[in-house]
Short mmCIF file of C-alpha atoms in Angstrom, two decimals:
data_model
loop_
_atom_site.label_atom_id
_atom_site.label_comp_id
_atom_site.label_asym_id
_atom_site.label_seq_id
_atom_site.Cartn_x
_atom_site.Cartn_y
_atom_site.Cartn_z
CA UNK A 1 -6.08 -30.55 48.08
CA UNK A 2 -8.79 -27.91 48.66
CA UNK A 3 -12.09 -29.01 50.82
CA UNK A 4 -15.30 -29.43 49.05
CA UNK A 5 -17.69 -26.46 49.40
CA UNK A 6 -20.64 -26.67 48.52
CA UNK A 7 -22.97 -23.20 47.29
CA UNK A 8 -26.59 -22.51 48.86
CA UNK A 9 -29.25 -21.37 46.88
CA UNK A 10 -28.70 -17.62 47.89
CA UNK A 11 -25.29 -17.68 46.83
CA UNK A 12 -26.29 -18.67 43.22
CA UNK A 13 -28.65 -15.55 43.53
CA UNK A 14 -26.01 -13.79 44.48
CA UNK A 15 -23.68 -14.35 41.66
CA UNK A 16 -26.79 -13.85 39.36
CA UNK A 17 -27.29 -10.53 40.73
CA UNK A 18 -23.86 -9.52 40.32
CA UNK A 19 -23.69 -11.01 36.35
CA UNK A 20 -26.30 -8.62 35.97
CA UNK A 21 -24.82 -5.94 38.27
CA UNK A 22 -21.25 -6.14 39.11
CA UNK A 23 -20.43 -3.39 40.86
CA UNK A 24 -23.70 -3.20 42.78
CA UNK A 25 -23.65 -2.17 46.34
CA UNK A 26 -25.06 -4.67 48.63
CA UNK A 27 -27.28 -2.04 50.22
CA UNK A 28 -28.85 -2.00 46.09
CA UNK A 29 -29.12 -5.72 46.31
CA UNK A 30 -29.61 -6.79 49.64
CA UNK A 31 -34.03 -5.99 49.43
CA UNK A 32 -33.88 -7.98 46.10
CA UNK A 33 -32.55 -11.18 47.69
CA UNK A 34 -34.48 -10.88 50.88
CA UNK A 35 -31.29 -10.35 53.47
CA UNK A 36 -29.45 -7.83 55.10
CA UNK A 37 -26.63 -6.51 52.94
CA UNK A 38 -24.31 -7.84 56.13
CA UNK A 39 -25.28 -11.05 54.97
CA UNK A 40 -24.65 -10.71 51.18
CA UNK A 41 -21.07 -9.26 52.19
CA UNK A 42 -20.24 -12.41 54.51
CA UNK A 43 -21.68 -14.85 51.96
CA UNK A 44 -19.39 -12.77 48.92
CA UNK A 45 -16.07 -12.35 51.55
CA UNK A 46 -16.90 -16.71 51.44
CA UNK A 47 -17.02 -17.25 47.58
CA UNK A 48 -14.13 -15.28 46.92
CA UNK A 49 -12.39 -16.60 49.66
CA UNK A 50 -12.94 -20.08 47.80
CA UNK A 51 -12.41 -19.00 44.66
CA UNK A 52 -15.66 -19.87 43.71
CA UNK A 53 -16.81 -16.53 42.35
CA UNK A 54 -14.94 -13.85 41.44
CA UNK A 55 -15.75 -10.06 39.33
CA UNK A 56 -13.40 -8.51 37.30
CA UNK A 57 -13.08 -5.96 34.60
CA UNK A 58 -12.58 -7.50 31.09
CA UNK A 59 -12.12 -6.07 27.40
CA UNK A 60 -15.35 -4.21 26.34
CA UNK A 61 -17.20 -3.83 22.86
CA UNK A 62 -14.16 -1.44 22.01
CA UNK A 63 -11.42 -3.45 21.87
CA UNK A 64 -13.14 -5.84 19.32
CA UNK A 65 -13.52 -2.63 16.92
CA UNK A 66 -10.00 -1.13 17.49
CA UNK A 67 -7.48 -3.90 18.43
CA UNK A 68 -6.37 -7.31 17.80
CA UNK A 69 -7.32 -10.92 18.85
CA UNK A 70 -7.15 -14.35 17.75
CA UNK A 71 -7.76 -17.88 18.87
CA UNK A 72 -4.37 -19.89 18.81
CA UNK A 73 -4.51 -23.97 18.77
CA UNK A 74 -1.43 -25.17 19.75
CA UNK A 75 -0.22 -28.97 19.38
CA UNK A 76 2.49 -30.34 21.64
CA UNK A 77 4.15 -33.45 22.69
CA UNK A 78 2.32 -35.20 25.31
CA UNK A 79 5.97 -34.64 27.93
CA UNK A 80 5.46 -30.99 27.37
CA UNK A 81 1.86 -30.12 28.07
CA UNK A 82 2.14 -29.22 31.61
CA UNK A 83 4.97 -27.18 31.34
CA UNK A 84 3.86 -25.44 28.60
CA UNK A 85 0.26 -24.52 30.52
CA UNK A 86 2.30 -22.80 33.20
CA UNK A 87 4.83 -20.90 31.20
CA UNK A 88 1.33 -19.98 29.18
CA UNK A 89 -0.20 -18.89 31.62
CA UNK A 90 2.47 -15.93 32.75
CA UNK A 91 1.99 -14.47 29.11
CA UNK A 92 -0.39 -11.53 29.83
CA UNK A 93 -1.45 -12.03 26.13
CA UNK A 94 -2.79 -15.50 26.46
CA UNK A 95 -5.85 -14.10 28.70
CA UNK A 96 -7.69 -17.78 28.74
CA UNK A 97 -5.97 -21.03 28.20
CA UNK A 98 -7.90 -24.61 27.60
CA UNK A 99 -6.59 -27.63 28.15
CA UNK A 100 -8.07 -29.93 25.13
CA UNK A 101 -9.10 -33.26 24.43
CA UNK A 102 -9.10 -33.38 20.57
CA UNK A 103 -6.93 -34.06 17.86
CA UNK A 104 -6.87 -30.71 16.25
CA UNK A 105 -5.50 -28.89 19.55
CA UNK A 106 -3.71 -29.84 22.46
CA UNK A 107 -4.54 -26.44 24.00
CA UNK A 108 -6.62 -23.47 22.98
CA UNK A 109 -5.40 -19.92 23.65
CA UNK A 110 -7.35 -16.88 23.58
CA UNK A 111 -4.93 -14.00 22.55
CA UNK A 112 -5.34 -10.33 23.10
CA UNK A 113 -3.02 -7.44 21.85
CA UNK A 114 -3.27 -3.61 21.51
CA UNK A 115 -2.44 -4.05 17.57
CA UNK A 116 -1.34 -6.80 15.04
CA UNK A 117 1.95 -5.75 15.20
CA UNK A 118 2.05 -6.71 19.51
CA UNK A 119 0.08 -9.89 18.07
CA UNK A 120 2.76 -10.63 15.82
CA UNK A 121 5.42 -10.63 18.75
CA UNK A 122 3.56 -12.80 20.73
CA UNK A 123 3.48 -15.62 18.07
CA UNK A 124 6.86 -15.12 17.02
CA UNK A 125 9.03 -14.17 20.06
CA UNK A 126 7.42 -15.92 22.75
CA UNK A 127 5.32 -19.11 21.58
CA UNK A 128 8.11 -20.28 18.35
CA UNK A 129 10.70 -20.19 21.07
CA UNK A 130 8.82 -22.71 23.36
CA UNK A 131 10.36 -25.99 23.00
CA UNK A 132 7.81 -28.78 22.42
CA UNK A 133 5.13 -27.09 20.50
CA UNK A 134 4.96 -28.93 17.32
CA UNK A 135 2.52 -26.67 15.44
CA UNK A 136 0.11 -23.66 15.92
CA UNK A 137 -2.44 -22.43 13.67
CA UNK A 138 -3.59 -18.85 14.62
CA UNK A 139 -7.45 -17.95 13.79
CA UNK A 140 -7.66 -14.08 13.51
CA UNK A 141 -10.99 -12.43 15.21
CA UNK A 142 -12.48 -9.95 12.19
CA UNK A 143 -15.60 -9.81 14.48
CA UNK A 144 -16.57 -10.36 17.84
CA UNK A 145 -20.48 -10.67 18.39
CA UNK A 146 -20.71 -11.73 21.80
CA UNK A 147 -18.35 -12.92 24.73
CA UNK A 148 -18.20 -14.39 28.26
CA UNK A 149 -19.81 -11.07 30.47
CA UNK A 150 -23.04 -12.56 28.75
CA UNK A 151 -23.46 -15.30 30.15
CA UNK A 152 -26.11 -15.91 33.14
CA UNK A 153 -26.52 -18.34 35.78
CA UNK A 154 -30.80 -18.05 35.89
CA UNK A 155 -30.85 -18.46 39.47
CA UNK A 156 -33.21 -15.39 39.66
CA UNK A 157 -36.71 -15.38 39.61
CA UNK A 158 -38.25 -13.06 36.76
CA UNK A 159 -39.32 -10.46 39.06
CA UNK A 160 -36.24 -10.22 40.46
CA UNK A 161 -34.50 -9.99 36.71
CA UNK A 162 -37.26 -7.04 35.79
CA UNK A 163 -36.02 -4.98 39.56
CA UNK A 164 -32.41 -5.05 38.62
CA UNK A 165 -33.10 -3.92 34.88
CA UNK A 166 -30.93 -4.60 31.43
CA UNK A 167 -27.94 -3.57 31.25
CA UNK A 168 -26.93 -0.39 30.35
CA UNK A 169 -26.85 -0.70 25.94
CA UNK A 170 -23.40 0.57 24.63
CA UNK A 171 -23.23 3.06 21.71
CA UNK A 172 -22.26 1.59 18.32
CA UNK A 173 -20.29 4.23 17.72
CA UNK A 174 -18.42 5.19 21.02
CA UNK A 175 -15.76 7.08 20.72
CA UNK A 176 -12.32 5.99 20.91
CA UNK A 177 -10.34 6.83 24.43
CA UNK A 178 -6.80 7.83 24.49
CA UNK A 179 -5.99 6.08 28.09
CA UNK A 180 -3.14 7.74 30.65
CA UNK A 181 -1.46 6.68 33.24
CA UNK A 182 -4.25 6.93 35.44
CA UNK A 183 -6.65 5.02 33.45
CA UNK A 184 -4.11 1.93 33.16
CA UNK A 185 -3.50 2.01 37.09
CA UNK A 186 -7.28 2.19 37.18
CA UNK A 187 -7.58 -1.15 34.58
CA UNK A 188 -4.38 -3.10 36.25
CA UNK A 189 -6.67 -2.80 39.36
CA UNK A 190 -10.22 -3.79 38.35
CA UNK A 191 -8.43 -6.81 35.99
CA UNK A 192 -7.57 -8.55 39.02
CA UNK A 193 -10.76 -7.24 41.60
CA UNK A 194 -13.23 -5.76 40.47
CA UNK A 195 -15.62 -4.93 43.25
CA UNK A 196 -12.75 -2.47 44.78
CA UNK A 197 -14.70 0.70 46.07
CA UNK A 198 -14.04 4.21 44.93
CA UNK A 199 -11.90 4.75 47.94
CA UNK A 200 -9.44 2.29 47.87
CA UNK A 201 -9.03 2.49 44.16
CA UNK A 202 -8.47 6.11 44.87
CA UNK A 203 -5.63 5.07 47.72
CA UNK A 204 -4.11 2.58 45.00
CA UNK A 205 -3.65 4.75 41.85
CA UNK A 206 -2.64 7.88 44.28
CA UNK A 207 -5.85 9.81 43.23
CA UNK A 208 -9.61 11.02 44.61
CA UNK A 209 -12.76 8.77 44.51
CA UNK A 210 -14.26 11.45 42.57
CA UNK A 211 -11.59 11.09 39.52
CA UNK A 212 -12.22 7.41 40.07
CA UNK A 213 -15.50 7.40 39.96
CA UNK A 214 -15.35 10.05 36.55
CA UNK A 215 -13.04 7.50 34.93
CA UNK A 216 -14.52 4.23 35.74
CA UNK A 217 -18.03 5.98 34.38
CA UNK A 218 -16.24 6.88 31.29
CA UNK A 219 -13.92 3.99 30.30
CA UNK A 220 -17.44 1.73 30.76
CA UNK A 221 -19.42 3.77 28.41
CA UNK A 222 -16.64 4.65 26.07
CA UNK A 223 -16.76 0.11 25.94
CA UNK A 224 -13.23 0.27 26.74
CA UNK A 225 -13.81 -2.34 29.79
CA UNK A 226 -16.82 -4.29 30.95
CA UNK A 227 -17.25 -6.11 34.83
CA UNK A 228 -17.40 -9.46 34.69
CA UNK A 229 -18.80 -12.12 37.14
CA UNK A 230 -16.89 -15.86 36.83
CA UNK A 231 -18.21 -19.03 38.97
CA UNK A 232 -16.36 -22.14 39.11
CA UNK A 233 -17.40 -25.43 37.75
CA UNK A 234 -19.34 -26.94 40.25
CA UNK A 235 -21.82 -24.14 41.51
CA UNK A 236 -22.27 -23.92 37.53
CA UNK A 237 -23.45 -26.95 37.55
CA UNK A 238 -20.06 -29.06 35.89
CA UNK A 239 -20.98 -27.10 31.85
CA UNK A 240 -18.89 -28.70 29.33
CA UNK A 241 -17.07 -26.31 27.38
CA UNK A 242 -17.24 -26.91 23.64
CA UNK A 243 -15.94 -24.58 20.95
CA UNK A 244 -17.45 -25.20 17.45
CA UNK A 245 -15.57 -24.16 14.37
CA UNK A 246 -18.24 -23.75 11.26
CA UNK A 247 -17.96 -22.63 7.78
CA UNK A 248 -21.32 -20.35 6.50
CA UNK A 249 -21.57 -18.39 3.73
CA UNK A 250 -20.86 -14.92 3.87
CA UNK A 251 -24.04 -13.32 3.54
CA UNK A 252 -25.79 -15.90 6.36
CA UNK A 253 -23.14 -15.29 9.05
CA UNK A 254 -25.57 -12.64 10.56
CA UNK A 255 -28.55 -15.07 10.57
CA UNK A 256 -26.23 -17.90 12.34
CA UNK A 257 -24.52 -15.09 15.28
CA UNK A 258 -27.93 -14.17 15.99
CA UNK A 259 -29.26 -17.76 16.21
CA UNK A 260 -25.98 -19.01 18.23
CA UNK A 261 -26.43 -15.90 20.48
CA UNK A 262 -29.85 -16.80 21.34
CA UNK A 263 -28.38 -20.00 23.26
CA UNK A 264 -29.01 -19.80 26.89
CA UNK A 265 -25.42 -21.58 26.80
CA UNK A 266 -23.41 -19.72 24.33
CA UNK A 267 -20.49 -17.88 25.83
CA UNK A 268 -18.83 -16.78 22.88
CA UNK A 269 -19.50 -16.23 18.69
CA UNK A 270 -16.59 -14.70 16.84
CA UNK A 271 -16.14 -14.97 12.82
CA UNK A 272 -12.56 -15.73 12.01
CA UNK A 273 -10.16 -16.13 9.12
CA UNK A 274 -9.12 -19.41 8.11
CA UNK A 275 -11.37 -22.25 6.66
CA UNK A 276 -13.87 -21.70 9.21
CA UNK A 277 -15.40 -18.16 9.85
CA UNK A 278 -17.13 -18.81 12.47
CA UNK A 279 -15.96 -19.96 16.62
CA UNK A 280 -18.46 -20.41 18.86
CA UNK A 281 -18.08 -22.03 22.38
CA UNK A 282 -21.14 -23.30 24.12
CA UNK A 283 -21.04 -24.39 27.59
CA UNK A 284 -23.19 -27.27 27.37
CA UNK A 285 -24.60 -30.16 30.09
CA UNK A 286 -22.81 -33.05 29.14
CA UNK A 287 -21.00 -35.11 26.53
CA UNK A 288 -23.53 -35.99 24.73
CA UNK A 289 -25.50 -32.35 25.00
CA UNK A 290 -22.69 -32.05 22.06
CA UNK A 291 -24.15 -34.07 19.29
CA UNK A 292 -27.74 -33.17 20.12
CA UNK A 293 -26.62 -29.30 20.05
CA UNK A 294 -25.24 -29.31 16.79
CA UNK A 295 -27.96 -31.53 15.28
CA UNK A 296 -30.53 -28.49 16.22
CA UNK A 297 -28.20 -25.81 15.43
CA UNK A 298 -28.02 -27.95 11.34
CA UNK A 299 -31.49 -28.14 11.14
CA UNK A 300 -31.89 -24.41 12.00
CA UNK A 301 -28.82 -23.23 10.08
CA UNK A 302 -29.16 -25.28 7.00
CA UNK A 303 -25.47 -23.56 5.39
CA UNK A 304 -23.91 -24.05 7.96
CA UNK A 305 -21.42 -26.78 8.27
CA UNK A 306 -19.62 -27.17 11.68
CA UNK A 307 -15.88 -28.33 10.96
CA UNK A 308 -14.56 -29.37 14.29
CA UNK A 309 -15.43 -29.42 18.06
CA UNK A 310 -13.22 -29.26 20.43
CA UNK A 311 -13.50 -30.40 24.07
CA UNK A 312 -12.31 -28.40 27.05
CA UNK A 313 -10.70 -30.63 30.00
CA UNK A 314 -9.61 -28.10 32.16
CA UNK A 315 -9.68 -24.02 31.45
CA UNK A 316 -6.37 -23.57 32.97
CA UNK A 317 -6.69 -19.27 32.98
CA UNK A 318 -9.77 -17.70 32.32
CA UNK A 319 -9.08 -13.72 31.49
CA UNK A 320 -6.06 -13.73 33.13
CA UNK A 321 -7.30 -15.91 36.66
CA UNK A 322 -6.17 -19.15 37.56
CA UNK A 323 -8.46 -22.06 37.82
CA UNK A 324 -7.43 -25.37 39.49
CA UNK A 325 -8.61 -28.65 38.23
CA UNK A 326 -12.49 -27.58 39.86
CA UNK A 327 -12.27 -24.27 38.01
CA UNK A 328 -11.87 -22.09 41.58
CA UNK A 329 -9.71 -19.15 41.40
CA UNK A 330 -6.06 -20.00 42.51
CA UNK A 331 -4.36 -16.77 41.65
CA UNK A 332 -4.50 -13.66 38.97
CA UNK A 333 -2.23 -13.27 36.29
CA UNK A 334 -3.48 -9.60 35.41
CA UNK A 335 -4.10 -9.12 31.60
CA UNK A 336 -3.14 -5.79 29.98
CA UNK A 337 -4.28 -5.88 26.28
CA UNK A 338 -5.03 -2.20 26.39
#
């Protein structure tokens, strides 16, 4: 069993900082937080080393547009559960895996694949064959409005938000990128760290910091990839994750993604095929935060009819990492949906 450790207030302003800012030096952030960018490197060497923070490069806006994903509830006999989460999680195409406590899933896969065709594979060659899976019902993604990179921890003061400025806005219309070899070594790396500098990156994909630098520039504003920074449960403050499915007419889904967006704690808003078109998950304060949530969101959304909710125990893999029962990183299973 892993020792308790417990987060200081700088470290929460740290991993703020770096939601915002990823790749940031700590030189760039170390005036904004008041230390010496020594300090912000010990504290960061710490988290990591803990697994209770962690950045990463994850699917940007462009793989929504150009390639396939889907939300897969899988039921399963009660024998098989923990077997099945750890033969799940080696599947590079089930990038985040929930354990559930509801009726309508017994775990919750997000799935990501280059095409429909690779989606199609997945379903039928690796998750059919899986002894005690008793049924899966697979929610396609037609749309994906917003996902986890958005979220923030608000440890920051305002002035501190204004010095480290919005994030760069993507292009609605950036162009496709036909990825090499390079670029792939380039992603396989940043999936499972992404903080590496220029120079080892260069050393790892047998290249020069100033290609590196070139390509990581151009698969971020191409959308191709976006950084993330994760924090585990407890320095998060123990959120409840809760995925609503909803059914909305088709002319007032833009009024109810905007609305859901708006949510200090919505991670994700995706419409989807099936009876429901629309899956949101909120990471919400407790139990009960549930029932109060939804009873706003009603009165807000008055065509809107919310169809299930279902209850994350444990996220076993979040975008290909491994979370232990506390959500701290045990290990990477690298994704590669590109």
């Amino acid at each position: 069993m892993r020792e308790t450790v417990t987060t200081s207030e700088l470290d929460l302003a740290l991993v703020n900082a770096l939601q915002l800012r990823p790749r940031a030096s700590w030189s760039e952030l170390a005036p904004l937080l008041g230390v010496t960018a020594g300090t912000l490197a010990r504290r960061w060497e710490r988290l990591t080393g803990e697994g209770l923070a962690w950045v990463y490069a994850a699917p940007g806006r462009e793989f929504s547009r150009n390639r396939c994903s889907a939300f897969v509830l899988l039921r399963c006999l009660p024998k098989d559960r923990s077997r099945l989460m750890a033969e799940l999680s080696a599947l590079p195409e089930a990038v985040t895996i929930e354990l559930t406590g509801h009726g309508t899933a017994d775990l919750l896969i997000d799935v990501l694949a280059p095409d429909l065709t690779a989606l199609n594979r997945f379903l039928s060659e690796k998750l059919d064959p899986m002894p005690g899976i008793t049924s899966v019902t697979c929610l396609f993604t037609t749309e994906l409005y917003v996902e986890g990179s958005r979220w923030r921890l608000r440890s920051l003061a305002p002035a501190q938000l204004t010095a480290l400025g919005s994030p760069a806005a993507v292009g609605e219309h950036a162009r496709t990128l036909a990825l090499d070899a390079v670029d792939r070594a380039l992603l396989d790396e940043l999936v499972r760290d992404g903080r590496l500098g220029l120079a080892e990156l260069a050393g790892r994909t047998d290249t020069s910091p100033a290609t590196v630098r070139r390509r990581v520039r151009r698969l971020t504003d191409s959308s191709v990839l976006t950084f993330r920074c994760d924090i585990a449960s407890a320095p998060a403050g123990h959120p409840v994750p809760v995925s609503l499915l909803g059914q909305v007419p088709a002319c007032d889904i833009g009024t109810v993604h905007r609305t859901l967006v708006a949510l200090p704690e919505c991670r994700l808003v995706a419409a989807v095929t099936g009876p429901a078109n629309i899956f949101a998950t909120l990471w919400v304060h407790d139990l009960g935060d549930i029932q109060r949530r939804e009873t706003a969101l009603c009165a807000r959304l008055p065509t809107l009819t919310v169809t299930d909710r279902i209850v994350g125990l444990h996220t076993v893999k979040r975008m290909g990492h491994l979370l232990d029962a506390e959500g701290r990183r045990v290990g990477v299973q690298p994704i590669a949906p590109w």
